[in-house]
């Protein structure tokens, strides 16, 4: 007896059903984590990071504080801090430097770039604040 003709339609039906209901799995192949995370995943503990504060020596000698710019020596060995010169040794523009708050818009001349930059900056700031609070 030949049973193939009876089972062949069943085989075709099962093939169709299995192929339609076949579940596919997708794997993500991301790059392996590196650095500290990779070491921790391998079962090792995280390396200890020592964060210690460096205590810098503070100059207390009044004569040295008055006559030298303390901390200006960048050399590791040797060298000396910069000695403070009399005021007449420094250029005149040094004493005219503005050290306070920046000038207001009213104090600037309208024919300068600084005026127009400041005006534009204030306008942008105003527009950003308005758009932030209005929906």
PDB file of C-alpha atoms in Angstrom:
ATOM      1  CA  UNK A   1       0.000   0.000   0.000  1.00  0.00           C
ATOM      2  CA  UNK A   2       1.150   3.375  -0.846  1.00  0.00           C
ATOM      3  CA  UNK A   3       0.170   5.983   1.757  1.00  0.00           C
ATOM      4  CA  UNK A   4       1.936   8.898   0.193  1.00  0.00           C
ATOM      5  CA  UNK A   5      -1.058  10.268  -1.746  1.00  0.00           C
ATOM      6  CA  UNK A   6      -3.121  10.475   1.437  1.00  0.00           C
ATOM      7  CA  UNK A   7      -0.381  12.099   3.517  1.00  0.00           C
ATOM      8  CA  UNK A   8       0.963  14.438   0.871  1.00  0.00           C
ATOM      9  CA  UNK A   9      -1.922  16.944   1.214  1.00  0.00           C
ATOM     10  CA  UNK A  10      -1.499  16.809   5.000  1.00  0.00           C
ATOM     11  CA  UNK A  11       2.204  17.475   4.643  1.00  0.00           C
ATOM     12  CA  UNK A  12       1.511  20.444   2.412  1.00  0.00           C
ATOM     13  CA  UNK A  13      -1.025  21.845   4.894  1.00  0.00           C
ATOM     14  CA  UNK A  14       1.357  21.410   7.817  1.00  0.00           C
ATOM     15  CA  UNK A  15       4.156  23.075   5.849  1.00  0.00           C
ATOM     16  CA  UNK A  16       1.909  26.052   5.077  1.00  0.00           C
ATOM     17  CA  UNK A  17       0.693  26.343   8.667  1.00  0.00           C
ATOM     18  CA  UNK A  18       4.147  26.011  10.128  1.00  0.00           C
ATOM     19  CA  UNK A  19       5.661  28.509   7.704  1.00  0.00           C
ATOM     20  CA  UNK A  20       2.913  31.081   8.428  1.00  0.00           C
ATOM     21  CA  UNK A  21       3.107  30.731  12.183  1.00  0.00           C
ATOM     22  CA  UNK A  22       6.840  30.465  12.349  1.00  0.00           C
ATOM     23  CA  UNK A  23       8.262  32.736  15.028  1.00  0.00           C
ATOM     24  CA  UNK A  24      11.407  34.604  14.195  1.00  0.00           C
ATOM     25  CA  UNK A  25      13.707  35.917  16.857  1.00  0.00           C
ATOM     26  CA  UNK A  26      15.785  38.982  16.378  1.00  0.00           C
ATOM     27  CA  UNK A  27      19.079  39.450  18.147  1.00  0.00           C
ATOM     28  CA  UNK A  28      20.648  42.794  18.857  1.00  0.00           C
ATOM     29  CA  UNK A  29      24.324  42.845  18.083  1.00  0.00           C
ATOM     30  CA  UNK A  30      25.432  45.989  19.824  1.00  0.00           C
ATOM     31  CA  UNK A  31      29.011  46.822  20.562  1.00  0.00           C
ATOM     32  CA  UNK A  32      30.371  45.324  23.748  1.00  0.00           C
ATOM     33  CA  UNK A  33      30.506  47.701  26.704  1.00  0.00           C
ATOM     34  CA  UNK A  34      33.963  48.979  27.357  1.00  0.00           C
ATOM     35  CA  UNK A  35      35.880  50.613  30.119  1.00  0.00           C
ATOM     36  CA  UNK A  36      34.741  50.331  33.707  1.00  0.00           C
ATOM     37  CA  UNK A  37      31.445  48.635  32.857  1.00  0.00           C
ATOM     38  CA  UNK A  38      33.174  45.782  31.010  1.00  0.00           C
ATOM     39  CA  UNK A  39      35.447  45.115  33.976  1.00  0.00           C
ATOM     40  CA  UNK A  40      32.504  45.050  36.349  1.00  0.00           C
ATOM     41  CA  UNK A  41      30.554  42.625  34.128  1.00  0.00           C
ATOM     42  CA  UNK A  42      33.428  40.167  34.066  1.00  0.00           C
ATOM     43  CA  UNK A  43      33.040  39.711  37.790  1.00  0.00           C
ATOM     44  CA  UNK A  44      35.773  42.036  38.874  1.00  0.00           C
ATOM     45  CA  UNK A  45      35.238  44.848  41.300  1.00  0.00           C
ATOM     46  CA  UNK A  46      35.484  48.406  40.118  1.00  0.00           C
ATOM     47  CA  UNK A  47      38.987  49.822  40.501  1.00  0.00           C
ATOM     48  CA  UNK A  48      39.390  52.116  43.459  1.00  0.00           C
ATOM     49  CA  UNK A  49      39.697  55.746  42.514  1.00  0.00           C
ATOM     50  CA  UNK A  50      41.634  57.786  44.984  1.00  0.00           C
ATOM     51  CA  UNK A  51      40.442  61.349  45.089  1.00  0.00           C
ATOM     52  CA  UNK A  52      42.512  63.214  47.596  1.00  0.00           C
ATOM     53  CA  UNK A  53      42.664  66.918  48.147  1.00  0.00           C
ATOM     54  CA  UNK A  54      46.043  68.513  47.737  1.00  0.00           C
ATOM     55  CA  UNK A  55      46.816  70.942  50.507  1.00  0.00           C
ATOM     56  CA  UNK A  56      48.688  73.910  49.084  1.00  0.00           C
ATOM     57  CA  UNK A  57      50.929  75.939  51.366  1.00  0.00           C
ATOM     58  CA  UNK A  58      49.583  79.405  52.155  1.00  0.00           C
ATOM     59  CA  UNK A  59      52.000  82.298  52.269  1.00  0.00           C
ATOM     60  CA  UNK A  60      51.767  84.169  55.586  1.00  0.00           C
ATOM     61  CA  UNK A  61      54.814  86.420  55.348  1.00  0.00           C
ATOM     62  CA  UNK A  62      53.447  89.991  55.029  1.00  0.00           C
ATOM     63  CA  UNK A  63      56.599  91.401  53.370  1.00  0.00           C
ATOM     64  CA  UNK A  64      56.546  88.721  50.683  1.00  0.00           C
ATOM     65  CA  UNK A  65      52.805  89.210  50.094  1.00  0.00           C
ATOM     66  CA  UNK A  66      53.344  92.947  49.542  1.00  0.00           C
ATOM     67  CA  UNK A  67      56.403  92.673  47.288  1.00  0.00           C
ATOM     68  CA  UNK A  68      55.717  89.515  45.187  1.00  0.00           C
ATOM     69  CA  UNK A  69      52.830  88.031  43.179  1.00  0.00           C
ATOM     70  CA  UNK A  70      52.527  84.835  45.193  1.00  0.00           C
ATOM     71  CA  UNK A  71      51.748  81.720  43.147  1.00  0.00           C
ATOM     72  CA  UNK A  72      53.106  83.092  39.866  1.00  0.00           C
ATOM     73  CA  UNK A  73      56.078  80.687  39.781  1.00  0.00           C
ATOM     74  CA  UNK A  74      55.085  77.828  37.467  1.00  0.00           C
ATOM     75  CA  UNK A  75      58.371  75.927  37.681  1.00  0.00           C
ATOM     76  CA  UNK A  76      58.471  72.758  39.768  1.00  0.00           C
ATOM     77  CA  UNK A  77      62.038  73.335  40.917  1.00  0.00           C
ATOM     78  CA  UNK A  78      63.744  76.651  41.359  1.00  0.00           C
ATOM     79  CA  UNK A  79      62.417  79.897  40.004  1.00  0.00           C
ATOM     80  CA  UNK A  80      60.898  82.770  41.920  1.00  0.00           C
ATOM     81  CA  UNK A  81      57.570  84.573  42.054  1.00  0.00           C
ATOM     82  CA  UNK A  82      57.215  87.751  39.992  1.00  0.00           C
ATOM     83  CA  UNK A  83      58.264  90.864  41.888  1.00  0.00           C
ATOM     84  CA  UNK A  84      55.741  93.711  42.011  1.00  0.00           C
ATOM     85  CA  UNK A  85      57.100  96.854  40.345  1.00  0.00           C
ATOM     86  CA  UNK A  86      56.159 100.472  41.107  1.00  0.00           C
ATOM     87  CA  UNK A  87      53.033 101.839  39.368  1.00  0.00           C
ATOM     88  CA  UNK A  88      55.106 103.992  36.999  1.00  0.00           C
ATOM     89  CA  UNK A  89      56.583 100.811  35.430  1.00  0.00           C
ATOM     90  CA  UNK A  90      53.183  99.592  34.172  1.00  0.00           C
ATOM     91  CA  UNK A  91      51.356 100.960  31.075  1.00  0.00           C
ATOM     92  CA  UNK A  92      48.673 103.603  31.542  1.00  0.00           C
ATOM     93  CA  UNK A  93      45.859 101.533  29.978  1.00  0.00           C
ATOM     94  CA  UNK A  94      46.220  98.982  32.788  1.00  0.00           C
ATOM     95  CA  UNK A  95      44.752 101.446  35.277  1.00  0.00           C
ATOM     96  CA  UNK A  96      41.795 102.259  32.998  1.00  0.00           C
ATOM     97  CA  UNK A  97      40.521  98.689  32.656  1.00  0.00           C
ATOM     98  CA  UNK A  98      36.874  98.367  33.652  1.00  0.00           C
ATOM     99  CA  UNK A  99      36.689  95.764  36.424  1.00  0.00           C
ATOM    100  CA  UNK A 100      33.063  96.288  37.440  1.00  0.00           C
ATOM    101  CA  UNK A 101      29.893  95.262  35.672  1.00  0.00           C
ATOM    102  CA  UNK A 102      29.733  95.598  31.878  1.00  0.00           C
ATOM    103  CA  UNK A 103      28.434  98.921  30.526  1.00  0.00           C
ATOM    104  CA  UNK A 104      24.678  99.371  30.102  1.00  0.00           C
ATOM    105  CA  UNK A 105      23.156  99.912  26.679  1.00  0.00           C
ATOM    106  CA  UNK A 106      22.582 103.610  27.409  1.00  0.00           C
ATOM    107  CA  UNK A 107      26.291 104.107  28.156  1.00  0.00           C
ATOM    108  CA  UNK A 108      27.424 102.709  24.785  1.00  0.00           C
ATOM    109  CA  UNK A 109      27.782 104.717  21.580  1.00  0.00           C
ATOM    110  CA  UNK A 110      25.215 103.821  18.886  1.00  0.00           C
ATOM    111  CA  UNK A 111      27.913 103.807  16.206  1.00  0.00           C
ATOM    112  CA  UNK A 112      29.843 100.879  17.684  1.00  0.00           C
ATOM    113  CA  UNK A 113      29.518  97.139  17.133  1.00  0.00           C
ATOM    114  CA  UNK A 114      29.378  96.566  20.884  1.00  0.00           C
ATOM    115  CA  UNK A 115      26.158  98.597  21.081  1.00  0.00           C
ATOM    116  CA  UNK A 116      24.425  96.629  18.332  1.00  0.00           C
ATOM    117  CA  UNK A 117      25.616  93.284  19.691  1.00  0.00           C
ATOM    118  CA  UNK A 118      24.269  94.127  23.125  1.00  0.00           C
ATOM    119  CA  UNK A 119      20.968  95.359  21.632  1.00  0.00           C
ATOM    120  CA  UNK A 120      20.581  92.137  19.625  1.00  0.00           C
ATOM    121  CA  UNK A 121      21.428  90.012  22.663  1.00  0.00           C
ATOM    122  CA  UNK A 122      18.826  91.800  24.779  1.00  0.00           C
ATOM    123  CA  UNK A 123      16.221  91.365  22.022  1.00  0.00           C
ATOM    124  CA  UNK A 124      16.960  87.633  21.745  1.00  0.00           C
ATOM    125  CA  UNK A 125      16.729  87.256  25.502  1.00  0.00           C
ATOM    126  CA  UNK A 126      13.390  89.114  25.588  1.00  0.00           C
ATOM    127  CA  UNK A 127      11.961  87.021  22.724  1.00  0.00           C
ATOM    128  CA  UNK A 128      13.095  83.769  24.325  1.00  0.00           C
ATOM    129  CA  UNK A 129      11.452  84.705  27.627  1.00  0.00           C
ATOM    130  CA  UNK A 130       8.224  85.669  25.854  1.00  0.00           C
ATOM    131  CA  UNK A 131       8.096  82.415  23.888  1.00  0.00           C
ATOM    132  CA  UNK A 132       8.853  80.439  27.033  1.00  0.00           C
ATOM    133  CA  UNK A 133       5.817  81.742  28.927  1.00  0.00           C
ATOM    134  CA  UNK A 134       3.353  81.935  26.026  1.00  0.00           C
ATOM    135  CA  UNK A 135       2.072  78.760  24.456  1.00  0.00           C
TER     136      UNK A 135
END
